[in-house]
Short mmCIF file of N, CA and C in Angstrom, two decimals:
data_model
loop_
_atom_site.label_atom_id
_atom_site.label_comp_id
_atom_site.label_asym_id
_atom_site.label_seq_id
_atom_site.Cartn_x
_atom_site.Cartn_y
_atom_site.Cartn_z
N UNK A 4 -26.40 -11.67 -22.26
CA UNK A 4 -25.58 -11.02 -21.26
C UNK A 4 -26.21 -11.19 -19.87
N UNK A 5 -27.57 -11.21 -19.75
CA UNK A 5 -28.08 -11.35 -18.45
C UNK A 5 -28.01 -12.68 -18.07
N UNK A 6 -28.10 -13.38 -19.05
CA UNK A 6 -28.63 -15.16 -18.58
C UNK A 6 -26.86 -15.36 -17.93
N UNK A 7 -25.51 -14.52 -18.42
CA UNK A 7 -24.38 -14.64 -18.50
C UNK A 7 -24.25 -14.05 -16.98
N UNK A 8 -24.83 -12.79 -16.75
CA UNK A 8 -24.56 -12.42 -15.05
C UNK A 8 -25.41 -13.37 -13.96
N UNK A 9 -26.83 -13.93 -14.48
CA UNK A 9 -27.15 -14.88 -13.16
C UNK A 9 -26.78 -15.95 -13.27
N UNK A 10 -25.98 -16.92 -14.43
CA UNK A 10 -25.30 -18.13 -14.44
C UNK A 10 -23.96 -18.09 -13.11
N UNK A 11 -23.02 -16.71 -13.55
CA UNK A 11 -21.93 -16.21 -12.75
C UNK A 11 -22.51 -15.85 -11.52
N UNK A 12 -23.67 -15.73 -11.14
CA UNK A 12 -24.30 -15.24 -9.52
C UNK A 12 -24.32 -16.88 -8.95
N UNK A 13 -25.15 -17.68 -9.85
CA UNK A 13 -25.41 -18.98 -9.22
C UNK A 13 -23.89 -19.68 -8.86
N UNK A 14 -22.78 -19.23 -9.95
CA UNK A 14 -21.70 -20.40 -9.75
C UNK A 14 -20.98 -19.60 -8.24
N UNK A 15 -21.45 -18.56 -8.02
CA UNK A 15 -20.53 -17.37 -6.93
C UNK A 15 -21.25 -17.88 -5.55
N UNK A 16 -22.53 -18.17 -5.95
CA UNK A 16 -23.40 -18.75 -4.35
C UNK A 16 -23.10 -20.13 -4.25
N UNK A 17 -23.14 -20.81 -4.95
CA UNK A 17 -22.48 -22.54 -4.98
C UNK A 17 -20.82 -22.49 -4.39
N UNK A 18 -20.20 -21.30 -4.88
CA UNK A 18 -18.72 -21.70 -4.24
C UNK A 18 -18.75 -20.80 -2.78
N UNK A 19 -19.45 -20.04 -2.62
CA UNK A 19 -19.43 -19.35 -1.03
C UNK A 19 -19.89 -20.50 -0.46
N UNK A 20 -21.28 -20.91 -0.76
CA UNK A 20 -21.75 -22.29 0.29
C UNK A 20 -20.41 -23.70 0.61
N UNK A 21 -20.11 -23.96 -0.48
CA UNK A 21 -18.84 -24.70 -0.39
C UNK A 21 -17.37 -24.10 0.20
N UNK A 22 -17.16 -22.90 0.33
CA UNK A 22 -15.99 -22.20 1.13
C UNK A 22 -16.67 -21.96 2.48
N UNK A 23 -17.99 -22.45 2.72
CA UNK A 23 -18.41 -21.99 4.58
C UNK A 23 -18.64 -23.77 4.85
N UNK A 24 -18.67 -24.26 3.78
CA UNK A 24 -18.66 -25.80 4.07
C UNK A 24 -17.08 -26.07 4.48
N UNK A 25 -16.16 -25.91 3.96
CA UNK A 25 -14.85 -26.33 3.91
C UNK A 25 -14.35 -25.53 5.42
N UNK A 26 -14.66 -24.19 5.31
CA UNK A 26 -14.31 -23.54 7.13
C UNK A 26 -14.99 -24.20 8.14
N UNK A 27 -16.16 -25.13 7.88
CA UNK A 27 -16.72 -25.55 9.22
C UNK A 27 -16.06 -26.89 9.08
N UNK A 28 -15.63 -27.71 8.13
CA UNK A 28 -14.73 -28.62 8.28
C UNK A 28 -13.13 -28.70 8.83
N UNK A 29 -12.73 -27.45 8.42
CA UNK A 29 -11.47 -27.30 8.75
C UNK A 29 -11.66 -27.13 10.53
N UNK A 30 -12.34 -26.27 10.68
CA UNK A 30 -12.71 -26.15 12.71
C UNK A 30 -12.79 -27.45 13.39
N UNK A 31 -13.57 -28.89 12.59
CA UNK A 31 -13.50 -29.60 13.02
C UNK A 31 -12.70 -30.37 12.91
N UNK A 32 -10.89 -30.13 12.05
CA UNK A 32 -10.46 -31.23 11.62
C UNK A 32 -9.16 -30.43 13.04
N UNK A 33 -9.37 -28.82 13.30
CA UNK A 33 -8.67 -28.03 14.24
C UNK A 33 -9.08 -28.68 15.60
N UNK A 34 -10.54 -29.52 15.85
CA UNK A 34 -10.48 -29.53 17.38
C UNK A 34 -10.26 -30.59 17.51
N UNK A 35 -9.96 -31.60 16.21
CA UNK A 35 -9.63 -33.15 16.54
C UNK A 35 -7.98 -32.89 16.28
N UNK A 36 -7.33 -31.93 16.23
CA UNK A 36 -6.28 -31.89 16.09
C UNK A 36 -5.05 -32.30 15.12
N UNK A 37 -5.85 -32.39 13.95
CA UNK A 37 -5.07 -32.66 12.58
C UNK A 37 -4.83 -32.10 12.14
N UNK A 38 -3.27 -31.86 12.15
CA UNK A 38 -2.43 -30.57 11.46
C UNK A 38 -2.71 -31.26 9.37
N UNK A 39 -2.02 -32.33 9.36
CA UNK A 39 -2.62 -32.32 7.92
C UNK A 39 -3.91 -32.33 7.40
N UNK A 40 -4.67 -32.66 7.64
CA UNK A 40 -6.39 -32.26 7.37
C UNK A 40 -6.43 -31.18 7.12
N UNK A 41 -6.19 -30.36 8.10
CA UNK A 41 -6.43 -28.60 8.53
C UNK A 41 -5.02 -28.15 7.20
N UNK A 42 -3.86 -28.48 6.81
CA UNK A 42 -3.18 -28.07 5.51
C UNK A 42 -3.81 -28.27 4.60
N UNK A 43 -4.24 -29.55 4.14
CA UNK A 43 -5.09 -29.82 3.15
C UNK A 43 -6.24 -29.20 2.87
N UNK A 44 -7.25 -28.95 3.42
CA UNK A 44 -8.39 -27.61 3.79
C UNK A 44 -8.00 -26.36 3.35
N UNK A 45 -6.25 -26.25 3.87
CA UNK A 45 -6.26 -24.79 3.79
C UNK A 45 -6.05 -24.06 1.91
N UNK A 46 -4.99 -25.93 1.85
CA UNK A 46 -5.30 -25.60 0.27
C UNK A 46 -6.04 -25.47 -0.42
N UNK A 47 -7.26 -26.27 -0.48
CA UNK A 47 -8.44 -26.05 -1.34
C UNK A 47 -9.23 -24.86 -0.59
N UNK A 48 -9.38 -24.23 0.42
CA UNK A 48 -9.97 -23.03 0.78
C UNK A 48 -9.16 -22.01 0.13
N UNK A 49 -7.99 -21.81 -0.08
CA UNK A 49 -7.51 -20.86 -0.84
C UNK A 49 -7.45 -21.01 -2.23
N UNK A 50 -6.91 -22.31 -3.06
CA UNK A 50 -7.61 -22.60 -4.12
C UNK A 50 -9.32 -21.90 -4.55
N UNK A 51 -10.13 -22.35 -3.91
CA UNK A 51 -11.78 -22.02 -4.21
C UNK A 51 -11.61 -20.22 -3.95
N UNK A 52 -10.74 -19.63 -3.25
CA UNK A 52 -10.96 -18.15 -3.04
C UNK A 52 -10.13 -17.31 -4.41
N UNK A 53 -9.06 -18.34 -4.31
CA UNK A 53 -8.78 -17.97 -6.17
C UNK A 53 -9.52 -17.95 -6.96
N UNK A 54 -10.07 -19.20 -7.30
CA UNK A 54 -11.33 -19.20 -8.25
C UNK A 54 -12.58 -17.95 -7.98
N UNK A 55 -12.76 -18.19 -6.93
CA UNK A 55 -14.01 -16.93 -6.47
C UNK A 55 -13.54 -15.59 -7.25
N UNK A 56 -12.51 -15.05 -7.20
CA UNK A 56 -12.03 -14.18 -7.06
C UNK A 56 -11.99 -13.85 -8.62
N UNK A 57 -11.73 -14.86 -9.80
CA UNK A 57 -11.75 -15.06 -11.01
C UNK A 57 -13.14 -14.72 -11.30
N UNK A 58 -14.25 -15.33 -10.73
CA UNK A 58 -15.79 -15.53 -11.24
C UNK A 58 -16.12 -13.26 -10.84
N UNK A 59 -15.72 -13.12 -9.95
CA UNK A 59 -15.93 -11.87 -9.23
C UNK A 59 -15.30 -10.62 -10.47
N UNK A 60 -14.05 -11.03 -10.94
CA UNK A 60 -13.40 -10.50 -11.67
C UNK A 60 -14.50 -10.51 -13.40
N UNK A 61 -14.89 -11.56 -13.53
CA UNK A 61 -15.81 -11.77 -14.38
C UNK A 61 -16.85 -11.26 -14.61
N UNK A 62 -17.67 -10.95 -13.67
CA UNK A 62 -18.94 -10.40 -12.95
C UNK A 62 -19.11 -9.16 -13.67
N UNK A 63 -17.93 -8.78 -12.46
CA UNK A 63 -17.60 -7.30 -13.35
C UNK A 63 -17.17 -6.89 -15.02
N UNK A 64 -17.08 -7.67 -15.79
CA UNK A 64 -16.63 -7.26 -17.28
C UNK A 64 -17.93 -7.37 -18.06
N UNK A 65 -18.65 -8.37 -17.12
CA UNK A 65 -20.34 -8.28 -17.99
C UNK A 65 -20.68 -7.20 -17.51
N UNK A 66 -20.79 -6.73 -16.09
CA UNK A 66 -21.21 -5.54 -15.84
C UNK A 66 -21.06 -4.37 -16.72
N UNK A 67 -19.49 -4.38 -16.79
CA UNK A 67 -18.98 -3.00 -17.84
C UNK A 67 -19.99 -3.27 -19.34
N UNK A 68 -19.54 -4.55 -19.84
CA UNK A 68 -20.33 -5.05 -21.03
C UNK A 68 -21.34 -4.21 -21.52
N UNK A 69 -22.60 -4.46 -20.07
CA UNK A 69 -23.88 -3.57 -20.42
C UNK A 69 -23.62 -2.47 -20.23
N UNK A 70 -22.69 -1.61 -19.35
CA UNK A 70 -22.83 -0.39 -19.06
C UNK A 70 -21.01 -0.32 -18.53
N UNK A 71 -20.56 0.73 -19.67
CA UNK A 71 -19.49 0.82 -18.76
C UNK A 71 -19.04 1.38 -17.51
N UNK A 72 -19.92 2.34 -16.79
CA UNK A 72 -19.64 2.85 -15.77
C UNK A 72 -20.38 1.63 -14.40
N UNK A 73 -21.14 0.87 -14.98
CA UNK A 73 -21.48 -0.02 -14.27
C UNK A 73 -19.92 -0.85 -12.89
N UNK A 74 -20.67 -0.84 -11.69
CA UNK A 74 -19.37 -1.43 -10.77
C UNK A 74 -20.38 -2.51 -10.33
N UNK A 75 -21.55 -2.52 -9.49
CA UNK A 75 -22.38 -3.70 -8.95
C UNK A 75 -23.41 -4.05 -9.72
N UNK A 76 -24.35 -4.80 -8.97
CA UNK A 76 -24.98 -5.55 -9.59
C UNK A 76 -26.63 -4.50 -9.75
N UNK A 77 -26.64 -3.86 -8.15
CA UNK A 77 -27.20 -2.16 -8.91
C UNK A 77 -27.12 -1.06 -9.70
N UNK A 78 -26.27 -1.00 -10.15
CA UNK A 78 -25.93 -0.41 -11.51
C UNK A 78 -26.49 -1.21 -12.75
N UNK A 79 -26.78 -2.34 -13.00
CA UNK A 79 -27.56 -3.35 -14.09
C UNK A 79 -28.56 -3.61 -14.41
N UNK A 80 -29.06 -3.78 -12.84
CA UNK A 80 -30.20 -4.59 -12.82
C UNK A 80 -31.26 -3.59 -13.22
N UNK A 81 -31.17 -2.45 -13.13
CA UNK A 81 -32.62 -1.90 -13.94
C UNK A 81 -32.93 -2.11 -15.09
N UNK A 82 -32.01 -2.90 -16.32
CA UNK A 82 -32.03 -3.31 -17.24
C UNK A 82 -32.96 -4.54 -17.61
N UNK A 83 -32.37 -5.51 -16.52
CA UNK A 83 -32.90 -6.96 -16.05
C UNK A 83 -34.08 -7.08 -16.62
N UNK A 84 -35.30 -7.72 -17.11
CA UNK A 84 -37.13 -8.08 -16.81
C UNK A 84 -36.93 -8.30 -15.81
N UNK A 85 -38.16 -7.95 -15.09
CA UNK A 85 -38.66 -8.36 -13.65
C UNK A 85 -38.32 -9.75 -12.96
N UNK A 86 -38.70 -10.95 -13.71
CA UNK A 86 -37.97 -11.93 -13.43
C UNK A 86 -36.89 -12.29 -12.66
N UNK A 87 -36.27 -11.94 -14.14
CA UNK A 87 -34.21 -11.96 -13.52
C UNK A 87 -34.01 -10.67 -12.88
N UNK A 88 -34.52 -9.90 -12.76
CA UNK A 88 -34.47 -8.80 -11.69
C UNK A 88 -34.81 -9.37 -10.40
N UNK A 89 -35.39 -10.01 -10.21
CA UNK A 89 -35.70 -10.77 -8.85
C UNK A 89 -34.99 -11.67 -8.61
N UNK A 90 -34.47 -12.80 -9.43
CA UNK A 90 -33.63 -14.02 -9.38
C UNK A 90 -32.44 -13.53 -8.54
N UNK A 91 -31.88 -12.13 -9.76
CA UNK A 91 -30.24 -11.64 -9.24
C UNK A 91 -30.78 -10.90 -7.69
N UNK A 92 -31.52 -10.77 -7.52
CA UNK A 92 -31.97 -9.81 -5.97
C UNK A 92 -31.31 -11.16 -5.10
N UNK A 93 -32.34 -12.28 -5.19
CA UNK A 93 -32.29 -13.21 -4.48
C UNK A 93 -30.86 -13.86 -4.56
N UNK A 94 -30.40 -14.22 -5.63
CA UNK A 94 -29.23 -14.76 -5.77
C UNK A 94 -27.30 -14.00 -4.95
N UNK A 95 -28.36 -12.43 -5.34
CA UNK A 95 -27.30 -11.79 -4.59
C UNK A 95 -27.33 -11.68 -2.93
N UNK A 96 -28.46 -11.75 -2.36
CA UNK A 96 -29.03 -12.26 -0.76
C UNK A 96 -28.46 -13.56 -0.37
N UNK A 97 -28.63 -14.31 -0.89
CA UNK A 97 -27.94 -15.34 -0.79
C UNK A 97 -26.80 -15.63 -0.58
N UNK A 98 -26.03 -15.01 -1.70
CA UNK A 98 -24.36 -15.40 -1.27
C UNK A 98 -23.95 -14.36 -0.16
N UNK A 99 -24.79 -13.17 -0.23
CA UNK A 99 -24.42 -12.02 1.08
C UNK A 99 -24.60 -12.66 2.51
N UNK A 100 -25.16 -13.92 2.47
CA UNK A 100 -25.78 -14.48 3.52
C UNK A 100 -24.51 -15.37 3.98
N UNK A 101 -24.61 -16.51 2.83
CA UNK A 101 -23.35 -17.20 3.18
C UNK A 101 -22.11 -16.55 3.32
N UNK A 102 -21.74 -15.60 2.98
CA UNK A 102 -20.38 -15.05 3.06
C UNK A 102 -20.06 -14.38 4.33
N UNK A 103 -21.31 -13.71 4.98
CA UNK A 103 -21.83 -13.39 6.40
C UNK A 103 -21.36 -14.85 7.53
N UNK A 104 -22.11 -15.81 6.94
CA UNK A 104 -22.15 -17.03 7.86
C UNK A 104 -20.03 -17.61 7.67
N UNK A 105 -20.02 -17.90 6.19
CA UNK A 105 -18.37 -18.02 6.39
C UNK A 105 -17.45 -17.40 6.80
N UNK A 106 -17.78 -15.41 7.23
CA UNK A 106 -17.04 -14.58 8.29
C UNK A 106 -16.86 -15.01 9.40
N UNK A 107 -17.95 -15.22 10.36
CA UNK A 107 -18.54 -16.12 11.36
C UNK A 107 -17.67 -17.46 11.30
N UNK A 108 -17.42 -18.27 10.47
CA UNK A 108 -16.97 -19.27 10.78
C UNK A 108 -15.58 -19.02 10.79
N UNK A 109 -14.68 -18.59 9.91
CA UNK A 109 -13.41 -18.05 9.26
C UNK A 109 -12.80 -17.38 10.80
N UNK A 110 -13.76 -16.66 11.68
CA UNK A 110 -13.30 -16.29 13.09
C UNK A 110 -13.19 -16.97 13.98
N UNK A 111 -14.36 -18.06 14.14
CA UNK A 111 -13.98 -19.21 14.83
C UNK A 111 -13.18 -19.96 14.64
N UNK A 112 -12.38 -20.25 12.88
CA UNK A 112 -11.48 -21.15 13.22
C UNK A 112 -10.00 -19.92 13.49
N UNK A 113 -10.31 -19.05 13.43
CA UNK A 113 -9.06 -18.18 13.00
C UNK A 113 -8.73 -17.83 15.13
N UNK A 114 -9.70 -17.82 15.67
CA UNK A 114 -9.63 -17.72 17.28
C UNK A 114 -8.73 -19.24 18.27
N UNK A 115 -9.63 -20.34 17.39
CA UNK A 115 -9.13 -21.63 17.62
C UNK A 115 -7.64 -22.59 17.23
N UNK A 116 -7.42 -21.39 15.98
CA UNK A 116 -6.30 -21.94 15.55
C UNK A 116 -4.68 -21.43 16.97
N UNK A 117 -5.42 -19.73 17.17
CA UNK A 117 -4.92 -18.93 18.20
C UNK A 117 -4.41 -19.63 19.45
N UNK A 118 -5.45 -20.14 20.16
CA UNK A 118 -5.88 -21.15 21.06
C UNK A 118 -4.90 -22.45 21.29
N UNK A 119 -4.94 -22.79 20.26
CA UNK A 119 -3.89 -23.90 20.08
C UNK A 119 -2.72 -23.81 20.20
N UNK A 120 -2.57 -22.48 19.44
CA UNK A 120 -1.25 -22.28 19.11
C UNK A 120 -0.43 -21.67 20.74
N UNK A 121 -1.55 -20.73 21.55
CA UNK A 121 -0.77 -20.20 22.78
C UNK A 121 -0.81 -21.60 23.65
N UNK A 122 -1.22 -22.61 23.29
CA UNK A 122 -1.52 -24.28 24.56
C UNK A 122 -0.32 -24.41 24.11
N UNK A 123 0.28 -24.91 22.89
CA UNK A 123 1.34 -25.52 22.41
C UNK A 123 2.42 -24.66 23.07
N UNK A 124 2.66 -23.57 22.81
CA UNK A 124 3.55 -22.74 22.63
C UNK A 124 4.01 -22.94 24.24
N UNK A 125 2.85 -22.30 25.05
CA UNK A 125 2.73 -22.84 26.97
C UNK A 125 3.96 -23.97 27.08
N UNK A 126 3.13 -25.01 26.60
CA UNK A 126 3.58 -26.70 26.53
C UNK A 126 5.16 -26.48 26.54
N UNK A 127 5.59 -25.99 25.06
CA UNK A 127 6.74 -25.77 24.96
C UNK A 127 7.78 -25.35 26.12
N UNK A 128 7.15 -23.92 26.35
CA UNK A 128 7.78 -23.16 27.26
C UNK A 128 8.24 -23.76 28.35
N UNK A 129 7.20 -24.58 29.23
CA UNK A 129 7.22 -25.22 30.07
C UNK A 129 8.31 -26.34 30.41
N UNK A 130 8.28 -27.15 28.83
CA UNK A 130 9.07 -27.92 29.12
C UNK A 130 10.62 -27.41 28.66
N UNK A 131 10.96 -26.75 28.25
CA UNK A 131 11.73 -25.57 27.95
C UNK A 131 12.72 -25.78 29.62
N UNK A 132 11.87 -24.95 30.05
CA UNK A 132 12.54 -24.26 31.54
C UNK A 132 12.99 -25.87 32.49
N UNK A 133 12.03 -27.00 31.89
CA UNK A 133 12.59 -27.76 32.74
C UNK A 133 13.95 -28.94 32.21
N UNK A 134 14.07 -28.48 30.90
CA UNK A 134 15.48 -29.01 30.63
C UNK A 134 16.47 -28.30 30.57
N UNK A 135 16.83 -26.67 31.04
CA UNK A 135 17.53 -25.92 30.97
C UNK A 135 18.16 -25.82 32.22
N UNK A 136 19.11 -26.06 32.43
CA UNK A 136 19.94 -25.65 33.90
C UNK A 136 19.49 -24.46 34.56
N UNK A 137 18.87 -24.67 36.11
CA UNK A 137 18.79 -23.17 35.88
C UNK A 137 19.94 -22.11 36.47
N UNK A 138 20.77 -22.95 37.37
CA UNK A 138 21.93 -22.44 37.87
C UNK A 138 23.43 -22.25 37.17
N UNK A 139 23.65 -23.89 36.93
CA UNK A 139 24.62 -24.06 36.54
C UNK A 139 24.83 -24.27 35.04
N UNK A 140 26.02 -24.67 34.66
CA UNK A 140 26.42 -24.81 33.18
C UNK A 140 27.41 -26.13 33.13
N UNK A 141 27.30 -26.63 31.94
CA UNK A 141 28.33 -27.85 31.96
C UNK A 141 29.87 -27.23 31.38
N UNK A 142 31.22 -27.47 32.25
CA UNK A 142 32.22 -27.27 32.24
C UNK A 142 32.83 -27.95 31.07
N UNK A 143 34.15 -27.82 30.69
CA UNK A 143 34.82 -28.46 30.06
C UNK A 143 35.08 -30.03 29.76
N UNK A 144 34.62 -30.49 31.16
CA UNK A 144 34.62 -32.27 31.40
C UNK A 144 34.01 -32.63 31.25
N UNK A 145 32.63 -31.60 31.10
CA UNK A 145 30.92 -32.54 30.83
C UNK A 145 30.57 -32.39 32.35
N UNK A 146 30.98 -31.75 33.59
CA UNK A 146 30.29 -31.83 34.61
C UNK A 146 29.72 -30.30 34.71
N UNK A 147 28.85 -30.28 35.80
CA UNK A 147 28.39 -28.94 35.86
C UNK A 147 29.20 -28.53 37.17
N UNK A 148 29.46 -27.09 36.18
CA UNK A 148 30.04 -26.09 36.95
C UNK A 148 28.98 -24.53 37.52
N UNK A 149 29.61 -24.11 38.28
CA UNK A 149 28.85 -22.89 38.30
C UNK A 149 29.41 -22.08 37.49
N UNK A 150 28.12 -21.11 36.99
CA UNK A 150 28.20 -19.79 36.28
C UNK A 150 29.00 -18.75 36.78
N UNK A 151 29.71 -18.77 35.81
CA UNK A 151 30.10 -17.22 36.52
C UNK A 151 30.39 -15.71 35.27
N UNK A 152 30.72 -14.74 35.57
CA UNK A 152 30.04 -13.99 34.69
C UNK A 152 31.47 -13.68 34.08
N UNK A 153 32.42 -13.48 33.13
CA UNK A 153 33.36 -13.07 32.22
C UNK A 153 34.39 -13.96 32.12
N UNK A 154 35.18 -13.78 31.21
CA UNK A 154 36.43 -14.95 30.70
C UNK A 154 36.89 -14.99 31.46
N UNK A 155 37.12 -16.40 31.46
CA UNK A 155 38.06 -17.07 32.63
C UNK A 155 39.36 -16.55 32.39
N UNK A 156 40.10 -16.62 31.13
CA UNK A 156 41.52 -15.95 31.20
C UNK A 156 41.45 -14.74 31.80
N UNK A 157 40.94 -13.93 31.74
CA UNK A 157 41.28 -12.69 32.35
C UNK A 157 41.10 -12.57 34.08
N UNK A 158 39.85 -13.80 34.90
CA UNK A 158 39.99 -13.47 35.74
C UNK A 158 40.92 -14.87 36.43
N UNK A 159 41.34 -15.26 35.48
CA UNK A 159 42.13 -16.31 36.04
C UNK A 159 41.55 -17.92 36.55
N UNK A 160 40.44 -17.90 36.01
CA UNK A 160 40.10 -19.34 35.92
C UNK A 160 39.86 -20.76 34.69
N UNK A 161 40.88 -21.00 34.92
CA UNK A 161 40.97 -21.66 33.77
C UNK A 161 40.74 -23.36 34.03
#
């Protein structure tokens, strides 16, 4: 059961390091401006957080296993030998570390994606206002007419 909770610690720090690998790739696939790169990323970053989320779910049933009132990995480990009492210390520092560092990154791309999105949006706007009439309107013939404000039948322009 123990060799079973630090196997599941090691596979939990291998996929955090690889989900802060994949966010610092995705930032860079965001400032070279590749919308498919940055989709593709987003799939396997959510893919791997599924999986995480499975191993996490796991964690916990060995936990109960040894102890059912058991929830973390302090609740167990007084069980542990000294050893693997130290391994899971370290192992659990570890992924607390990377998951720290992939917050950190997960904001930078989550600020940058922001960024982009108010440039574009600008862009848009901009060119927006300059294909829109700003006075007039096109009439019945295809020429521009002026605006004017209520039905023409009623005020008599037809």
């Amino acid at each position: 059961m123990i060799k079973g909770i630090l196997a599941n610690l090691e596979r939990q720090l291998r996929a955090v390091i690889l989900l802060r690998d994949l966010l610092e790739e995705e930032f860079a696939q965001l400032a070279a401006r590749d919308p498919g790169a940055v989709a593709s990323l987003e799939f396997s970053i959510q893919e791997l957080l599924r999986q995480l989320g499975g191993e996490r779910r796991s964690l916990h049933a060995l936990y109960a296993a040894l102890d059912p009132a058991a929830k973390r990995l302090v609740d167990v480990v007084g069980r542990f030998p000294a050893a693997d009492a130290a391994r899971a210390g370290e192992l659990h520092a570890a992924i607390d570390a990377a998951e720290q560092q992939g917050a950190r990154q997960a904001n930078r791309n989550y600020t940058m994606a922001l960024g982009l999105y108010d440039v574009a949006k600008s862009g848009l706007d901009s060119l927006r206002a300059l294909l829109v009439p700003k006075k007039g309107v096109y009439g019945a013939r295809g020429r521009m007419a002026s605006a004017h404000g209520g039905p023409s039948i009623l005020s008599g322009r037809l």
